[in-house]
PDB file of N, CA and C in Angstrom:
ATOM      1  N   UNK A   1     127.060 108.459 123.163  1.00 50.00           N
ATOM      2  CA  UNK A   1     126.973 108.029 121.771  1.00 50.00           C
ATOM      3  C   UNK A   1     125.747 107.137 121.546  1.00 50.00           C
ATOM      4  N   UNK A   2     125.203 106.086 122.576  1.00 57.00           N
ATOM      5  CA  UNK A   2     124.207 105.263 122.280  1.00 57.00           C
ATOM      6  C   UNK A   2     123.471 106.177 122.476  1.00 57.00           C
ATOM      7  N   UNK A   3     122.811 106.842 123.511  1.00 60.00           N
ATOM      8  CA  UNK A   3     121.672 107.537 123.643  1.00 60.00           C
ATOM      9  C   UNK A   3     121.338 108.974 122.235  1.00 60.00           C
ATOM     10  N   UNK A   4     123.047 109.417 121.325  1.00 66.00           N
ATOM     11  CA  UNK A   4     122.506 110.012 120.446  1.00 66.00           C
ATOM     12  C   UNK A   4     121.960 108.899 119.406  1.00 66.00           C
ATOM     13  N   UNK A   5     122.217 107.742 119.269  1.00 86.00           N
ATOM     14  CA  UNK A   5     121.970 106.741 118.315  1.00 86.00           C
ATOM     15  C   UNK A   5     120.189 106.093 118.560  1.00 86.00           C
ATOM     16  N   UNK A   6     119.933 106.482 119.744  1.00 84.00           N
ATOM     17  CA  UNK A   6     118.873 105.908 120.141  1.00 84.00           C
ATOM     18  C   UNK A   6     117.901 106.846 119.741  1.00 84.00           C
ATOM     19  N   UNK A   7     117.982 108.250 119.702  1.00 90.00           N
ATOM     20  CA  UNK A   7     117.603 108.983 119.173  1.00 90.00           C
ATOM     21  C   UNK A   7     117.046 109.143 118.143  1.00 90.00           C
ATOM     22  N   UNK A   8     118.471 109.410 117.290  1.00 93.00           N
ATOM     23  CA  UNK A   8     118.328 108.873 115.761  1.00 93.00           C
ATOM     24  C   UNK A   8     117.179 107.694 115.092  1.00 93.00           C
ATOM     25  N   UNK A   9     117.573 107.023 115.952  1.00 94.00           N
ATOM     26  CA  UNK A   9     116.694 105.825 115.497  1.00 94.00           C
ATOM     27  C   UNK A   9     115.250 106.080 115.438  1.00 94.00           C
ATOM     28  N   UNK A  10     115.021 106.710 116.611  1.00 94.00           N
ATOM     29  CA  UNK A  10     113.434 106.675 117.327  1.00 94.00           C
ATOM     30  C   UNK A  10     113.140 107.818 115.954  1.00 94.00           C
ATOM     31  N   UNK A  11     114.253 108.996 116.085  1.00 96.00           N
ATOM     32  CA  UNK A  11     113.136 109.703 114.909  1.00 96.00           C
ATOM     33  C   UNK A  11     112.996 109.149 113.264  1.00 96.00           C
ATOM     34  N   UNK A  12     113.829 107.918 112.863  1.00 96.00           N
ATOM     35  CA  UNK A  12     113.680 107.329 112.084  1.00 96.00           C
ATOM     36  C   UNK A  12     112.717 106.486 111.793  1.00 96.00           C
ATOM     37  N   UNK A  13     112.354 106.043 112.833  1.00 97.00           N
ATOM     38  CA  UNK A  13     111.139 104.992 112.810  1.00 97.00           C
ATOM     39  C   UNK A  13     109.806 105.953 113.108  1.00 97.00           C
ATOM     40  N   UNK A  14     109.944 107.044 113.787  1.00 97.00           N
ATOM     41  CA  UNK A  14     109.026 107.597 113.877  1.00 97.00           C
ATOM     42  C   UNK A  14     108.528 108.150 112.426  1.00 97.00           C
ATOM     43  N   UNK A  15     108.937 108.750 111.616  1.00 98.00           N
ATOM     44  CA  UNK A  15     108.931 108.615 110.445  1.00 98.00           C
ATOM     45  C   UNK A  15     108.639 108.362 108.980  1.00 98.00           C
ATOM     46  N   UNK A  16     109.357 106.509 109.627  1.00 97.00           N
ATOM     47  CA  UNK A  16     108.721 105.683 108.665  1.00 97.00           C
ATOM     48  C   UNK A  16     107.520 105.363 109.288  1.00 97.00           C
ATOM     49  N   UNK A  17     106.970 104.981 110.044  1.00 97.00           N
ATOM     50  CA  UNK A  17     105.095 104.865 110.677  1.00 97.00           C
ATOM     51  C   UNK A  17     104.804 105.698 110.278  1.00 97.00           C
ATOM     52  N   UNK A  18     105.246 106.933 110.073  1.00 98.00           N
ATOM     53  CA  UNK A  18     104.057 108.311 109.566  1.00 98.00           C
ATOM     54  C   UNK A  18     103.803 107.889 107.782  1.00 98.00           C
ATOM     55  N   UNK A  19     105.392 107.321 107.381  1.00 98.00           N
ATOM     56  CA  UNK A  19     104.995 107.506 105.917  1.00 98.00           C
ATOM     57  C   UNK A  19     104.068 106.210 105.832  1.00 98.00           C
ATOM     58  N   UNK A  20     103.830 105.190 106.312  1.00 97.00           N
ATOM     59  CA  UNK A  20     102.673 104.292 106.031  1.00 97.00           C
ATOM     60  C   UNK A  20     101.778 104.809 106.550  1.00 97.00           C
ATOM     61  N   UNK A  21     101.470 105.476 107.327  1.00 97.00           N
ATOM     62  CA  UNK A  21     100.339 106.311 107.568  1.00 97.00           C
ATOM     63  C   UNK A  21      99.842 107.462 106.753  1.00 97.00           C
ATOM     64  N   UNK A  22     100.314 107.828 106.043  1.00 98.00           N
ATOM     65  CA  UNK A  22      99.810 108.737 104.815  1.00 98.00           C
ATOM     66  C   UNK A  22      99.040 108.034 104.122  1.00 98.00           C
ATOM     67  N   UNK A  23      97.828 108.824 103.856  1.00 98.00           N
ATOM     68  CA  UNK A  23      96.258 108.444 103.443  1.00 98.00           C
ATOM     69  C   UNK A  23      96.568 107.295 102.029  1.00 98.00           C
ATOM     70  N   UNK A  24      97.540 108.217 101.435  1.00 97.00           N
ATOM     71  CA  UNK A  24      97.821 107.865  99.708  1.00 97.00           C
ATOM     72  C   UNK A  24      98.591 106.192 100.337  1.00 97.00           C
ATOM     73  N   UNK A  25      99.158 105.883 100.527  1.00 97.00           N
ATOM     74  CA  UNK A  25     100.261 104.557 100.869  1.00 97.00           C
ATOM     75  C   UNK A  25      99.369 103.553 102.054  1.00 97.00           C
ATOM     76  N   UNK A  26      98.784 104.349 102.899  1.00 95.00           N
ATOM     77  CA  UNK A  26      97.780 103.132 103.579  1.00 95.00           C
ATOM     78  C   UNK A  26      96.732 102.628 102.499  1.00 95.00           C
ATOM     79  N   UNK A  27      96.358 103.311 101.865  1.00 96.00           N
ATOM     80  CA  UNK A  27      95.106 102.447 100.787  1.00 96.00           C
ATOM     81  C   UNK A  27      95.905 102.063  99.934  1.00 96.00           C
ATOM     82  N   UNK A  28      97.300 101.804  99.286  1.00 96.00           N
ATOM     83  CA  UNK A  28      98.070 101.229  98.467  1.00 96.00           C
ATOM     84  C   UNK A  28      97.726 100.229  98.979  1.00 96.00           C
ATOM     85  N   UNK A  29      98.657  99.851 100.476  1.00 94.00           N
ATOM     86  CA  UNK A  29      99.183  98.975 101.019  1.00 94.00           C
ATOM     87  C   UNK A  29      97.865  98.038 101.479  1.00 94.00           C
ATOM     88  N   UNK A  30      96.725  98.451 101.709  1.00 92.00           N
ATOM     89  CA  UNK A  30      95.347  97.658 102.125  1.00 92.00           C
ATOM     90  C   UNK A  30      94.953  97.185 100.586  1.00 92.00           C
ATOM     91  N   UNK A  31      95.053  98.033  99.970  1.00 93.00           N
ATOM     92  CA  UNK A  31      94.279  97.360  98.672  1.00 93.00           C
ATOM     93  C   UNK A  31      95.185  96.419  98.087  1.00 93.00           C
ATOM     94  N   UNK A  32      96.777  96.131  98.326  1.00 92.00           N
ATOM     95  CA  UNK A  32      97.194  94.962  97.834  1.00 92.00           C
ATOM     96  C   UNK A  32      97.214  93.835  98.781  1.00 92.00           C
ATOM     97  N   UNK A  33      97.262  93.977 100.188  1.00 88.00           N
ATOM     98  CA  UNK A  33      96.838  93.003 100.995  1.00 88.00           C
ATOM     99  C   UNK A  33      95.625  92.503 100.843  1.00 88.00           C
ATOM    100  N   UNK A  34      94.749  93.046 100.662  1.00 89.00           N
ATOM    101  CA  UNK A  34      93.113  92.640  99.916  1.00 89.00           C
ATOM    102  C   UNK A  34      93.454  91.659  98.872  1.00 89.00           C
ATOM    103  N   UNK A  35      94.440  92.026  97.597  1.00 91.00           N
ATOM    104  CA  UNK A  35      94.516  91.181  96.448  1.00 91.00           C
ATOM    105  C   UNK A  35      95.032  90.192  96.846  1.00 91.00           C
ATOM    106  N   UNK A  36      95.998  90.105  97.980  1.00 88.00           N
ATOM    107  CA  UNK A  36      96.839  88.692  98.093  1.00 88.00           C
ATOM    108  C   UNK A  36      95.970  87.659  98.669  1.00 88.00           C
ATOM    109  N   UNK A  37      95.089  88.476  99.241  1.00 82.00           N
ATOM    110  CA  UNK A  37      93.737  87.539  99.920  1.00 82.00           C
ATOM    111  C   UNK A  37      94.584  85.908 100.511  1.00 82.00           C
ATOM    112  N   UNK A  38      95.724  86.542 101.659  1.00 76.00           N
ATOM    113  CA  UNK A  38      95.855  85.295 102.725  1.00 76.00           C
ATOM    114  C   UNK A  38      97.296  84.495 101.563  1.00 76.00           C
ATOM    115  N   UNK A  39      97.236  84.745 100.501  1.00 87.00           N
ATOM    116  CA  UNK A  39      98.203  84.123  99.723  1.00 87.00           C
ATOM    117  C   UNK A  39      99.441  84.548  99.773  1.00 87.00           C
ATOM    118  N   UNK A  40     100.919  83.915 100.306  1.00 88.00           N
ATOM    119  CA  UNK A  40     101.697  84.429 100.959  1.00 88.00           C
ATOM    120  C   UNK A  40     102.916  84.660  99.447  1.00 88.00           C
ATOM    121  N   UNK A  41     102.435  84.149  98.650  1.00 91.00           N
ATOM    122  CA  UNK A  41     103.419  83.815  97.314  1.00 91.00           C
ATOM    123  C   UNK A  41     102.903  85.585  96.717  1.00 91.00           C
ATOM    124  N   UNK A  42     101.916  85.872  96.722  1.00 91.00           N
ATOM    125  CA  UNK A  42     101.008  86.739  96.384  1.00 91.00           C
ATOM    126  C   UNK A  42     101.431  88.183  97.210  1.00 91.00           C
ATOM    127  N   UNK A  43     101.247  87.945  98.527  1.00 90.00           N
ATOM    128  CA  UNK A  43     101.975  89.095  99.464  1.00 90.00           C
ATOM    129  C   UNK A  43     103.031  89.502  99.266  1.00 90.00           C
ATOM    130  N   UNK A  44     104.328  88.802  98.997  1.00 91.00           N
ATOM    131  CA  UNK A  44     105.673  88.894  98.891  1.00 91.00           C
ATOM    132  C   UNK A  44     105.915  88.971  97.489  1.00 91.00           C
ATOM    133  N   UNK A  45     105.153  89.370  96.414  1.00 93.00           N
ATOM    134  CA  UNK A  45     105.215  89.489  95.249  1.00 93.00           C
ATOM    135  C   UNK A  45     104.584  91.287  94.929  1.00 93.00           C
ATOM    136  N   UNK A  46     103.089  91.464  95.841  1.00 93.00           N
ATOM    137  CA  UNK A  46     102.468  92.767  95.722  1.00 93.00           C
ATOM    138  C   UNK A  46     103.423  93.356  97.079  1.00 93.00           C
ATOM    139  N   UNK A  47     103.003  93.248  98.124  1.00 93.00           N
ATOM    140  CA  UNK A  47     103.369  93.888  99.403  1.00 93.00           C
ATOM    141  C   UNK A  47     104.411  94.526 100.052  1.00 93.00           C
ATOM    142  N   UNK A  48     105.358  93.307  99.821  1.00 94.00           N
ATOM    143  CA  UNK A  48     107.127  93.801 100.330  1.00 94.00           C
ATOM    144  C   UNK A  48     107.373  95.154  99.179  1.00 94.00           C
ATOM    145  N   UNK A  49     107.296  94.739  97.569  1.00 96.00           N
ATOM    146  CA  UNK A  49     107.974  95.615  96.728  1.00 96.00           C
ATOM    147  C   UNK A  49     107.586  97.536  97.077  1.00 96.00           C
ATOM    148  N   UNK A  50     106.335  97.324  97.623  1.00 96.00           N
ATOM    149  CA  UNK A  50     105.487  98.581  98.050  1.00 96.00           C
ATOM    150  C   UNK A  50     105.505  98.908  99.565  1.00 96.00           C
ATOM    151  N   UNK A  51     105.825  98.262 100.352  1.00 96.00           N
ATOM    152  CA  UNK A  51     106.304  98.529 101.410  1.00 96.00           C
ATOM    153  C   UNK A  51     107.898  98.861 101.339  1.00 96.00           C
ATOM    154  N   UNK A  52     109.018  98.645 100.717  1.00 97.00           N
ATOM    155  CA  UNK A  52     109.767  98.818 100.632  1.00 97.00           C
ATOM    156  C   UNK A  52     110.103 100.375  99.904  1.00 97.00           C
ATOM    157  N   UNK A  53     109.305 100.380  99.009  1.00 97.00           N
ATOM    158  CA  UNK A  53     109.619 101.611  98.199  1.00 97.00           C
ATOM    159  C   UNK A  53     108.966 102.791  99.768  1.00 97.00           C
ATOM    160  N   UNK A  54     107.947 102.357 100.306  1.00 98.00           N
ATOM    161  CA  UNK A  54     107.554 103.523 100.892  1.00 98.00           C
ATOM    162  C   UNK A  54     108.603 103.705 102.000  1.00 98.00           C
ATOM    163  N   UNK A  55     108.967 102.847 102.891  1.00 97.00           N
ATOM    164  CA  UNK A  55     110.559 102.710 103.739  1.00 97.00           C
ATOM    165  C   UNK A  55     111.425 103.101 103.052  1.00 97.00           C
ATOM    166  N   UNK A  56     111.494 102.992 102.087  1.00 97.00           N
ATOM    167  CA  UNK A  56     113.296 103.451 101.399  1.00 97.00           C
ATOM    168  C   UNK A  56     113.408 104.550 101.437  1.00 97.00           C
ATOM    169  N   UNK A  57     112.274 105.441 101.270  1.00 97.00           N
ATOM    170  CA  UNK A  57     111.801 106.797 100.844  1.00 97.00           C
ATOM    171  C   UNK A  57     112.492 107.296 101.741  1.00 97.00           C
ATOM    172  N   UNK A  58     112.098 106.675 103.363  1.00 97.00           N
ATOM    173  CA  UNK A  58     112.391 107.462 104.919  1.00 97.00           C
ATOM    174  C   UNK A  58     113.562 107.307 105.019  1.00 97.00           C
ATOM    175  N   UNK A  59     114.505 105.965 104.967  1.00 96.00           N
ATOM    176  CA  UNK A  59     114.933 105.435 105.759  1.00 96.00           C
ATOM    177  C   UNK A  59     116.785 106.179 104.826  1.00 96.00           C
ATOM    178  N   UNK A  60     116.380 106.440 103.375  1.00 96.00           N
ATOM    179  CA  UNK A  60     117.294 107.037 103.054  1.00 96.00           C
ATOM    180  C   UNK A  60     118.397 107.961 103.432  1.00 96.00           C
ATOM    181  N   UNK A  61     117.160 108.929 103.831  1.00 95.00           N
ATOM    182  CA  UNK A  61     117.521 110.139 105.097  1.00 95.00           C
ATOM    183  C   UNK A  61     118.397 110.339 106.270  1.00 95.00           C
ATOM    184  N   UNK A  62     118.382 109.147 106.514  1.00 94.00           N
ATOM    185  CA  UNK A  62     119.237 108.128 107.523  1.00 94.00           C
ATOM    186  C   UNK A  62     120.379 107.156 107.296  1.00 94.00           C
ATOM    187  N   UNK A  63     120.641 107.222 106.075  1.00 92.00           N
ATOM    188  CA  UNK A  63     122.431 106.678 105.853  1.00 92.00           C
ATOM    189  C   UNK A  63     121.756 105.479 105.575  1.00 92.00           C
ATOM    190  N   UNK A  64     120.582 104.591 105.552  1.00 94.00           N
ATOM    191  CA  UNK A  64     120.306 103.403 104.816  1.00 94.00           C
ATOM    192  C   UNK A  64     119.643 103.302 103.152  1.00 94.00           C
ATOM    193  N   UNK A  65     120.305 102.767 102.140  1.00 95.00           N
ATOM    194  CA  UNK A  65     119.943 102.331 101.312  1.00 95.00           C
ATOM    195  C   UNK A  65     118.743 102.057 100.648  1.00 95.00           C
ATOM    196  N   UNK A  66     118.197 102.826  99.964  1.00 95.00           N
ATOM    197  CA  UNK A  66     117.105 102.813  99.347  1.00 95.00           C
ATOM    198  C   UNK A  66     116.159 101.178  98.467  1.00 95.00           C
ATOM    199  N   UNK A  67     116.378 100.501  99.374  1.00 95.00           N
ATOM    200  CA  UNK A  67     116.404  99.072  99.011  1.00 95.00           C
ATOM    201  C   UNK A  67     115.799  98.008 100.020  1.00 95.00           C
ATOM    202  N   UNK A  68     115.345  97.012  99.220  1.00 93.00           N
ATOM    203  CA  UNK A  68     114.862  95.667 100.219  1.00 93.00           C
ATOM    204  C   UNK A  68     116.539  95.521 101.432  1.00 93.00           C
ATOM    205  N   UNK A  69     117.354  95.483 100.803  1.00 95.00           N
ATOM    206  CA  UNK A  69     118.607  95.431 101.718  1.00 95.00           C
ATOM    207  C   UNK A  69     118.380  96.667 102.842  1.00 95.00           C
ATOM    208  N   UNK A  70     118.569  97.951 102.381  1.00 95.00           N
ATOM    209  CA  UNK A  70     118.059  99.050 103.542  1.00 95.00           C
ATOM    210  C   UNK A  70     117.205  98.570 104.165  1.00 95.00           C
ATOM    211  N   UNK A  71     116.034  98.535 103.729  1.00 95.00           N
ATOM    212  CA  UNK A  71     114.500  98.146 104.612  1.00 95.00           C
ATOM    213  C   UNK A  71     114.962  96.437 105.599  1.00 95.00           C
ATOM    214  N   UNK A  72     115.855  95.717 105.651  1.00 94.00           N
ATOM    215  CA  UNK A  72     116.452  95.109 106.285  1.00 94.00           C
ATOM    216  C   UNK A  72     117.182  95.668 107.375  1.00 94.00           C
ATOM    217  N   UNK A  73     118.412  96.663 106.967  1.00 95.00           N
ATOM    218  CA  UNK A  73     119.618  96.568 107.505  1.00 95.00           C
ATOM    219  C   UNK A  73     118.724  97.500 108.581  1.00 95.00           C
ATOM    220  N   UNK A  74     117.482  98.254 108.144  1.00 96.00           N
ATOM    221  CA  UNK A  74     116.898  98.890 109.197  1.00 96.00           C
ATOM    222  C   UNK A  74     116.040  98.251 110.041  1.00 96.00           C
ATOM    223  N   UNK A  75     116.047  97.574 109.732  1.00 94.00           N
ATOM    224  CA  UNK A  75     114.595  96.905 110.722  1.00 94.00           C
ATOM    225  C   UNK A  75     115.631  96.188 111.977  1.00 94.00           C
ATOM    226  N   UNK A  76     116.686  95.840 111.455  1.00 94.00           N
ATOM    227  CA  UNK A  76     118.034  95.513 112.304  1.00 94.00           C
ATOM    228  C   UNK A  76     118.079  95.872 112.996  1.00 94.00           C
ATOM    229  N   UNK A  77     118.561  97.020 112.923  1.00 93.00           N
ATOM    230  CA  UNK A  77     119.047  98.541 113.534  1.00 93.00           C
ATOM    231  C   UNK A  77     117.735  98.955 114.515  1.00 93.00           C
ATOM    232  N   UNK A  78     116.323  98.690 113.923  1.00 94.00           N
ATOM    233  CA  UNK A  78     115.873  98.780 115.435  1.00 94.00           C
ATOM    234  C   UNK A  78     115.520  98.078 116.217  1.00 94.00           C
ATOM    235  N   UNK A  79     115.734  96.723 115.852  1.00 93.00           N
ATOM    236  CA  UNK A  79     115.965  95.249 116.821  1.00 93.00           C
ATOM    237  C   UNK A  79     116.932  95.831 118.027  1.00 93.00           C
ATOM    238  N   UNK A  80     117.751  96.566 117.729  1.00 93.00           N
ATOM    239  CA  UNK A  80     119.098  96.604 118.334  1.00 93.00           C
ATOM    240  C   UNK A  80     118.219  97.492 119.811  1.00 93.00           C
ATOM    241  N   UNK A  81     117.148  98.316 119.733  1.00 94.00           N
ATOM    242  CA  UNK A  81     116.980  99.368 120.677  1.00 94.00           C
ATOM    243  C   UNK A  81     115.342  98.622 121.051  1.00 94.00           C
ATOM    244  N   UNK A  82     114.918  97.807 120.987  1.00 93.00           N
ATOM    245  CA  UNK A  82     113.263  97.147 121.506  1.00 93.00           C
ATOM    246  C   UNK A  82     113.345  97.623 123.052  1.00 93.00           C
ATOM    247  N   UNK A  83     114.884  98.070 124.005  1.00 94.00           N
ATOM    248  CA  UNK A  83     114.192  97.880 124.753  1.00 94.00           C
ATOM    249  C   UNK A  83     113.553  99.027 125.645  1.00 94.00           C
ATOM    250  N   UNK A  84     113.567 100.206 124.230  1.00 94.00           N
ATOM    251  CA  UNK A  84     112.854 101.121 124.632  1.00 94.00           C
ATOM    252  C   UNK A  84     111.428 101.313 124.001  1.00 94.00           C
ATOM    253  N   UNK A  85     110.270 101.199 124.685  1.00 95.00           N
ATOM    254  CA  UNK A  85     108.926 100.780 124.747  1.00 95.00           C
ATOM    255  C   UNK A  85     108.029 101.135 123.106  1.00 95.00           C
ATOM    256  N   UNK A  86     108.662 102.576 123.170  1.00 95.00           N
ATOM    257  CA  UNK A  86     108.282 103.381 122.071  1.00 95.00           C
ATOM    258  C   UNK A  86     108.767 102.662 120.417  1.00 95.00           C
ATOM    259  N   UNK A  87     110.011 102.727 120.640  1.00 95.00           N
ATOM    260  CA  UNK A  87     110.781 101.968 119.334  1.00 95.00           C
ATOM    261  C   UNK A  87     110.416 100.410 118.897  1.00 95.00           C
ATOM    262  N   UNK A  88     110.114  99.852 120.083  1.00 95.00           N
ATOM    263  CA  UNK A  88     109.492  98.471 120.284  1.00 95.00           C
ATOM    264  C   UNK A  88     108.261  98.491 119.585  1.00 95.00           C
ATOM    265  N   UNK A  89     107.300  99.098 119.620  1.00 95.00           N
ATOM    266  CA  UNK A  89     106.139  99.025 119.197  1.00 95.00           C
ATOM    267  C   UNK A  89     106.231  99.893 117.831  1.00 95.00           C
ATOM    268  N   UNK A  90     107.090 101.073 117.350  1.00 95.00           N
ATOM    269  CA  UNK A  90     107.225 101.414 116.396  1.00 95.00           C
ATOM    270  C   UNK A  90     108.123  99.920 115.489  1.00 95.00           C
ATOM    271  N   UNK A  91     108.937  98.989 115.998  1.00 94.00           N
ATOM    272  CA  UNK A  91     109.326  98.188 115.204  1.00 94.00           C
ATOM    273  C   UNK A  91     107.783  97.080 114.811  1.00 94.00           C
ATOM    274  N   UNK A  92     106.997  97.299 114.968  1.00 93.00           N
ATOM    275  CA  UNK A  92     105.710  95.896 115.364  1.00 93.00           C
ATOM    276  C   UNK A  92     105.170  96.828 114.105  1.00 93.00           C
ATOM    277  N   UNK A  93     104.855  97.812 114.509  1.00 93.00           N
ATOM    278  CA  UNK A  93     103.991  98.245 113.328  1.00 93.00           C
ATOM    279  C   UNK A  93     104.841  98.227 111.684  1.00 93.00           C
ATOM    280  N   UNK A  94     106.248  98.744 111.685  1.00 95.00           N
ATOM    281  CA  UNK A  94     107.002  99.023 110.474  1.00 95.00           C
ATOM    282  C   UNK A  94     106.610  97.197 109.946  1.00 95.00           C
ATOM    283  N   UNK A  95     107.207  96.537 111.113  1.00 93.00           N
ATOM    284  CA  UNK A  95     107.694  95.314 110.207  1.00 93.00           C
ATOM    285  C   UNK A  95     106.041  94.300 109.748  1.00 93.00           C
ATOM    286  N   UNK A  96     105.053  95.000 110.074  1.00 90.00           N
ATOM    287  CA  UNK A  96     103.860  94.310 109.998  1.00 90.00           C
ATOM    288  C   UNK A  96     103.602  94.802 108.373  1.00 90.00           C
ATOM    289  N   UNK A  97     104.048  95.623 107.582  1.00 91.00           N
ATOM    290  CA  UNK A  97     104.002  95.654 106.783  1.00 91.00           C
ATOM    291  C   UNK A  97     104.746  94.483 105.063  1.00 91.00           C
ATOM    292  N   UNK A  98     105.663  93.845 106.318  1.00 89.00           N
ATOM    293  CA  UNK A  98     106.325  93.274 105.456  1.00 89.00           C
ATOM    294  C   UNK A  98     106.042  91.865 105.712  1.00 89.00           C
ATOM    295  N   UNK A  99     104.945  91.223 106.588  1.00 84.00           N
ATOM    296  CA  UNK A  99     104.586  90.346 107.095  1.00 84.00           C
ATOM    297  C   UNK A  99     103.351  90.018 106.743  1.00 84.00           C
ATOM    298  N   UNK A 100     102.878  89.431 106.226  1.00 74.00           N
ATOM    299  CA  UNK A 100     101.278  88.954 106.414  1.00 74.00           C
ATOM    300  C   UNK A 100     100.749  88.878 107.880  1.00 74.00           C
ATOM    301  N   UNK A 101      99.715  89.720 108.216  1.00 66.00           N
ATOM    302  CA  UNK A 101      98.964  89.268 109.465  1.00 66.00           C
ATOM    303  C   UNK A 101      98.392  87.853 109.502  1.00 66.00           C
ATOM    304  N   UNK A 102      97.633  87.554 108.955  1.00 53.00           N
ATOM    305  CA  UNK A 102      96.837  86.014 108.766  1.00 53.00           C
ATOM    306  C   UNK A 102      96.947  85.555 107.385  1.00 53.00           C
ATOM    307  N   UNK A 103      97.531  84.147 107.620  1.00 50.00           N
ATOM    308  CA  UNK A 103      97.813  83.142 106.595  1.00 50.00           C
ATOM    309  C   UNK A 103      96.747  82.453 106.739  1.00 50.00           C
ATOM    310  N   UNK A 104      96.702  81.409 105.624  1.00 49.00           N
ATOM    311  CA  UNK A 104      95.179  79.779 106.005  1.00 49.00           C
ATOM    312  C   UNK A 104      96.476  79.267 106.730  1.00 49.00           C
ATOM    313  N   UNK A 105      96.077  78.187 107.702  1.00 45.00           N
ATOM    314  CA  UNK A 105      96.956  76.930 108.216  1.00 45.00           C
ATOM    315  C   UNK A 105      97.194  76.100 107.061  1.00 45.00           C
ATOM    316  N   UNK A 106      98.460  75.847 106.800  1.00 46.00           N
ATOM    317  CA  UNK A 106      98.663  74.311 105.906  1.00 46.00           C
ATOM    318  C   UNK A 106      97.341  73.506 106.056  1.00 46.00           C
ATOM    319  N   UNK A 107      97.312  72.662 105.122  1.00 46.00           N
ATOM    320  CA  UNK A 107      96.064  71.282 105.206  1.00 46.00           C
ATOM    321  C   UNK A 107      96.867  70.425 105.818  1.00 46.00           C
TER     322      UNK A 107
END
């Protein structure tokens, strides 16, 4: 049962990396990280809402919720399997979308 679940998962996440990898949704997703320019009030206002819609899209497919809650309950769900190498690094890339890479340091 885990190893069909592990499965599942991997081709879920495999997936969702492809759909941020589509030409049309990577230049979404760069050109609003560009606008937030490091501003984290700014990121989580442009970024998450568009990262989410493009995850919900996938992750639907898969019995999760077309929602900031889905795009959670999944990112969960592949916390649960990191400690297979592939899924691990497919979780780094999904959730880098919902993360700012570089902030300024506080003053």
């Amino acid at each position: 049962m885990i190893f069909l679940r592990l499965i599942r998962i991997a081709e879920a996440a495999r997936d969702a990396y492809a759909a941020f990898e589509e030409p049309n949704n990577k230049m979404k997703m760069e050109e609003l990280q560009r606008e937030s320019q490091g501003d984290i009030a700014k990121f989580f206002q442009l970024c998450i809402p568009m990262a989410s819609d493009i995850l919900g899209t996938v992750i639907v497919k898969y019995g999760f919720q077309q929602s900031q809650n889905g795009c959670v309950e999944f990112t969960q769900e592949l916390g649960k399997f990191v400690a297979d190498p592939e899924i691990c690094e497919l979780e780094k890339e999904i959730k880098s979308h919902f993360m700012p890479s570089q902030l300024p340091l506080p003053a």
